[in-house]
């Protein structure tokens, strides 16, 4: 995972280098880099003040910002299935929760547009990429998170397992991990950009002086890939009735409300809530057959004299899965939820900000259903110059 993250960062740096060289080459022929910088600054300054009510929104004199940032994030995936095995009903609810990941970094920009770099300092061993852009009345965010989990909580309920063994069974360490990748992209538009500033709450490039709210519209795209299709995970696949891999695509739209509350000079509290109607809800399910039914006919499966270690070695040496194809389903319309909250304090050239976001995404397929919860909290302290 570390190698993959380094590769992604190198690709990103090369892309930025190519873009910069392209811009510089073109502008040097037309008067140099200084001319380009001045034009961009003039355009950006005019964009910041255009159409806003200065009684509600103030534009700082200092256009440059330098921030020290930190981030904590977590992804939770829950799957559920009900079935029957050797005449006994059961329910299984694998629950994958990453260790919260932490990162720190620096960001520098002009009027809210700039570049930043952060490094992971703790948490899960997955990789994270985040991109975002924020204007006075809009916000765009893209988050990519890949991780693996060796120790899901199975939450298995069945008479097949003795009560005294359930805790031990739920603590099984997988030889082959469950792989999860999520991509969440969302965008918002605020209809009261004249008095309400999204950038004041999430970029600090302007300052909200008086309380104001805005009706908002939003779009969201989600891609989730859950894969545990290996021989050693054949028992989990059997419990999930052959489901060993899932790809989910969702497109959602919603209408909500955001409010900037200014309880005191320099202090800003933002709350944003938006129910999301998922109108694109496509699921691709990959099914697998296992040989567990055959293994259960073997006397070694029921041997009371074998130790747990001996039984595990025999079972996983002989466990096999066979791909049985895939099928795409349209799960129909569903309801999700998107929420954000931000706290900002401006004092002179300096500012402090903390904000968090929570997303809830659901899916269902036959007797299987599940959800993905994704949340993060960003904090930053910076100054203008």
mmCIF file of N, CA, C and O in Angstrom, residues 297-330:
data_model
loop_
_atom_site.group_PDB
_atom_site.id
_atom_site.type_symbol
_atom_site.label_atom_id
_atom_site.label_comp_id
_atom_site.label_asym_id
_atom_site.label_seq_id
_atom_site.Cartn_x
_atom_site.Cartn_y
_atom_site.Cartn_z
ATOM 1 N N UNK A 297 -19.076 -33.520 4.532
ATOM 2 C CA UNK A 297 -19.331 -34.963 4.471
ATOM 3 C C UNK A 297 -18.097 -35.778 4.854
ATOM 4 O O UNK A 297 -18.189 -37.001 5.010
ATOM 5 N N UNK A 298 -16.973 -35.087 4.998
ATOM 6 C CA UNK A 298 -15.731 -35.759 5.370
ATOM 7 C C UNK A 298 -15.702 -35.962 6.887
ATOM 8 O O UNK A 298 -16.004 -35.031 7.643
ATOM 9 N N UNK A 299 -15.364 -37.159 7.370
ATOM 10 C CA UNK A 299 -15.307 -37.394 8.826
ATOM 11 C C UNK A 299 -14.385 -36.434 9.557
ATOM 12 O O UNK A 299 -14.611 -36.122 10.728
ATOM 13 N N UNK A 300 -13.353 -35.949 8.875
ATOM 14 C CA UNK A 300 -12.413 -35.030 9.528
ATOM 15 C C UNK A 300 -13.090 -33.717 9.924
ATOM 16 O O UNK A 300 -12.649 -33.039 10.856
ATOM 17 N N UNK A 301 -14.169 -33.353 9.226
ATOM 18 C CA UNK A 301 -14.880 -32.114 9.536
ATOM 19 C C UNK A 301 -15.504 -32.185 10.929
ATOM 20 O O UNK A 301 -15.589 -31.183 11.632
ATOM 21 N N UNK A 302 -15.951 -33.385 11.314
ATOM 22 C CA UNK A 302 -16.663 -33.543 12.588
ATOM 23 C C UNK A 302 -15.802 -34.265 13.627
ATOM 24 O O UNK A 302 -16.318 -34.680 14.679
ATOM 25 N N UNK A 303 -14.514 -34.438 13.375
ATOM 26 C CA UNK A 303 -13.633 -35.173 14.274
ATOM 27 C C UNK A 303 -13.516 -34.464 15.633
ATOM 28 O O UNK A 303 -12.942 -33.377 15.728
ATOM 29 N N UNK A 304 -14.049 -35.038 16.694
ATOM 30 C CA UNK A 304 -14.005 -34.385 18.007
ATOM 31 C C UNK A 304 -12.624 -34.420 18.638
ATOM 32 O O UNK A 304 -12.365 -33.714 19.624
ATOM 33 N N UNK A 305 -11.717 -35.233 18.113
ATOM 34 C CA UNK A 305 -10.392 -35.382 18.720
ATOM 35 C C UNK A 305 -9.352 -34.398 18.159
ATOM 36 O O UNK A 305 -8.253 -34.291 18.701
ATOM 37 N N UNK A 306 -9.695 -33.707 17.072
ATOM 38 C CA UNK A 306 -8.734 -32.775 16.482
ATOM 39 C C UNK A 306 -8.734 -31.458 17.253
ATOM 40 O O UNK A 306 -9.777 -30.976 17.705
ATOM 41 N N UNK A 307 -7.551 -30.881 17.393
ATOM 42 C CA UNK A 307 -7.453 -29.565 18.040
ATOM 43 C C UNK A 307 -7.902 -28.495 17.052
ATOM 44 O O UNK A 307 -8.027 -28.739 15.836
ATOM 45 N N UNK A 308 -8.113 -27.295 17.579
ATOM 46 C CA UNK A 308 -8.507 -26.187 16.699
ATOM 47 C C UNK A 308 -7.458 -25.930 15.630
ATOM 48 O O UNK A 308 -7.787 -25.665 14.468
ATOM 49 N N UNK A 309 -6.180 -26.012 16.023
ATOM 50 C CA UNK A 309 -5.102 -25.760 15.065
ATOM 51 C C UNK A 309 -5.083 -26.827 13.974
ATOM 52 O O UNK A 309 -4.911 -26.521 12.789
ATOM 53 N N UNK A 310 -5.273 -28.082 14.367
ATOM 54 C CA UNK A 310 -5.287 -29.179 13.395
ATOM 55 C C UNK A 310 -6.483 -29.071 12.459
ATOM 56 O O UNK A 310 -6.358 -29.299 11.244
ATOM 57 N N UNK A 311 -7.645 -28.725 13.024
ATOM 58 C CA UNK A 311 -8.844 -28.603 12.205
ATOM 59 C C UNK A 311 -8.694 -27.454 11.219
ATOM 60 O O UNK A 311 -9.035 -27.579 10.040
ATOM 61 N N UNK A 312 -8.187 -26.308 11.686
ATOM 62 C CA UNK A 312 -7.995 -25.152 10.797
ATOM 63 C C UNK A 312 -7.047 -25.492 9.664
ATOM 64 O O UNK A 312 -7.300 -25.127 8.503
ATOM 65 N N UNK A 313 -5.952 -26.164 9.973
ATOM 66 C CA UNK A 313 -4.974 -26.505 8.939
ATOM 67 C C UNK A 313 -5.602 -27.411 7.889
ATOM 68 O O UNK A 313 -5.433 -27.200 6.682
ATOM 69 N N UNK A 314 -6.350 -28.436 8.331
ATOM 70 C CA UNK A 314 -7.011 -29.347 7.389
ATOM 71 C C UNK A 314 -8.056 -28.604 6.559
ATOM 72 O O UNK A 314 -8.120 -28.758 5.327
ATOM 73 N N UNK A 315 -8.869 -27.796 7.209
ATOM 74 C CA UNK A 315 -9.985 -27.140 6.541
ATOM 75 C C UNK A 315 -9.489 -26.160 5.472
ATOM 76 O O UNK A 315 -9.937 -26.209 4.315
ATOM 77 N N UNK A 316 -8.560 -25.282 5.811
ATOM 78 C CA UNK A 316 -8.138 -24.251 4.863
ATOM 79 C C UNK A 316 -7.196 -24.788 3.790
ATOM 80 O O UNK A 316 -7.034 -24.160 2.736
ATOM 81 N N UNK A 317 -6.580 -25.939 4.037
ATOM 82 C CA UNK A 317 -5.797 -26.576 2.975
ATOM 83 C C UNK A 317 -6.705 -27.137 1.892
ATOM 84 O O UNK A 317 -6.323 -27.239 0.725
ATOM 85 N N UNK A 318 -7.912 -27.543 2.280
ATOM 86 C CA UNK A 318 -8.826 -28.199 1.340
ATOM 87 C C UNK A 318 -9.940 -27.287 0.821
ATOM 88 O O UNK A 318 -10.674 -27.653 -0.092
ATOM 89 N N UNK A 319 -10.075 -26.111 1.394
ATOM 90 C CA UNK A 319 -11.145 -25.192 1.000
ATOM 91 C C UNK A 319 -10.855 -24.585 -0.369
ATOM 92 O O UNK A 319 -9.746 -24.113 -0.630
ATOM 93 N N UNK A 320 -11.861 -24.599 -1.236
ATOM 94 C CA UNK A 320 -11.702 -24.046 -2.581
ATOM 95 C C UNK A 320 -12.953 -23.264 -2.977
ATOM 96 O O UNK A 320 -14.070 -23.570 -2.543
ATOM 97 N N UNK A 321 -12.741 -22.251 -3.832
ATOM 98 C CA UNK A 321 -13.871 -21.521 -4.421
ATOM 99 C C UNK A 321 -13.741 -21.578 -5.933
ATOM 100 O O UNK A 321 -12.639 -21.707 -6.477
ATOM 101 N N UNK A 322 -14.874 -21.490 -6.618
ATOM 102 C CA UNK A 322 -14.908 -21.528 -8.082
ATOM 103 C C UNK A 322 -15.771 -20.377 -8.591
ATOM 104 O O UNK A 322 -16.926 -20.240 -8.174
ATOM 105 N N UNK A 323 -15.239 -19.488 -9.462
ATOM 106 C CA UNK A 323 -16.060 -18.387 -9.996
ATOM 107 C C UNK A 323 -17.251 -18.928 -10.770
ATOM 108 O O UNK A 323 -17.128 -19.863 -11.563
ATOM 109 N N UNK A 324 -18.411 -18.328 -10.528
ATOM 110 C CA UNK A 324 -19.643 -18.766 -11.180
ATOM 111 C C UNK A 324 -20.249 -17.660 -12.047
ATOM 112 O O UNK A 324 -21.389 -17.761 -12.481
ATOM 113 N N UNK A 325 -19.504 -16.588 -12.282
ATOM 114 C CA UNK A 325 -19.993 -15.514 -13.126
ATOM 115 C C UNK A 325 -20.430 -14.299 -12.322
ATOM 116 O O UNK A 325 -20.332 -14.261 -11.094
ATOM 117 N N UNK A 326 -20.905 -13.316 -13.034
ATOM 118 C CA UNK A 326 -21.360 -12.086 -12.379
ATOM 119 C C UNK A 326 -22.670 -11.627 -13.003
ATOM 120 O O UNK A 326 -23.027 -12.038 -14.108
ATOM 121 N N UNK A 327 -23.352 -10.794 -12.277
ATOM 122 C CA UNK A 327 -24.629 -10.276 -12.740
ATOM 123 C C UNK A 327 -24.790 -8.853 -12.244
ATOM 124 O O UNK A 327 -24.419 -8.543 -11.111
ATOM 125 N N UNK A 328 -25.346 -7.995 -13.099
ATOM 126 C CA UNK A 328 -25.546 -6.596 -12.741
ATOM 127 C C UNK A 328 -27.011 -6.350 -12.413
ATOM 128 O O UNK A 328 -27.899 -6.796 -13.151
ATOM 129 N N UNK A 329 -27.245 -5.653 -11.311
ATOM 130 C CA UNK A 329 -28.600 -5.354 -10.857
ATOM 131 C C UNK A 329 -28.760 -3.846 -10.722
ATOM 132 O O UNK A 329 -27.828 -3.121 -10.354
ATOM 133 N N UNK A 330 -29.952 -3.387 -11.024
ATOM 134 C CA UNK A 330 -30.331 -2.016 -10.709
ATOM 135 C C UNK A 330 -31.219 -2.065 -9.470
ATOM 136 O O UNK A 330 -32.331 -2.588 -9.509
#
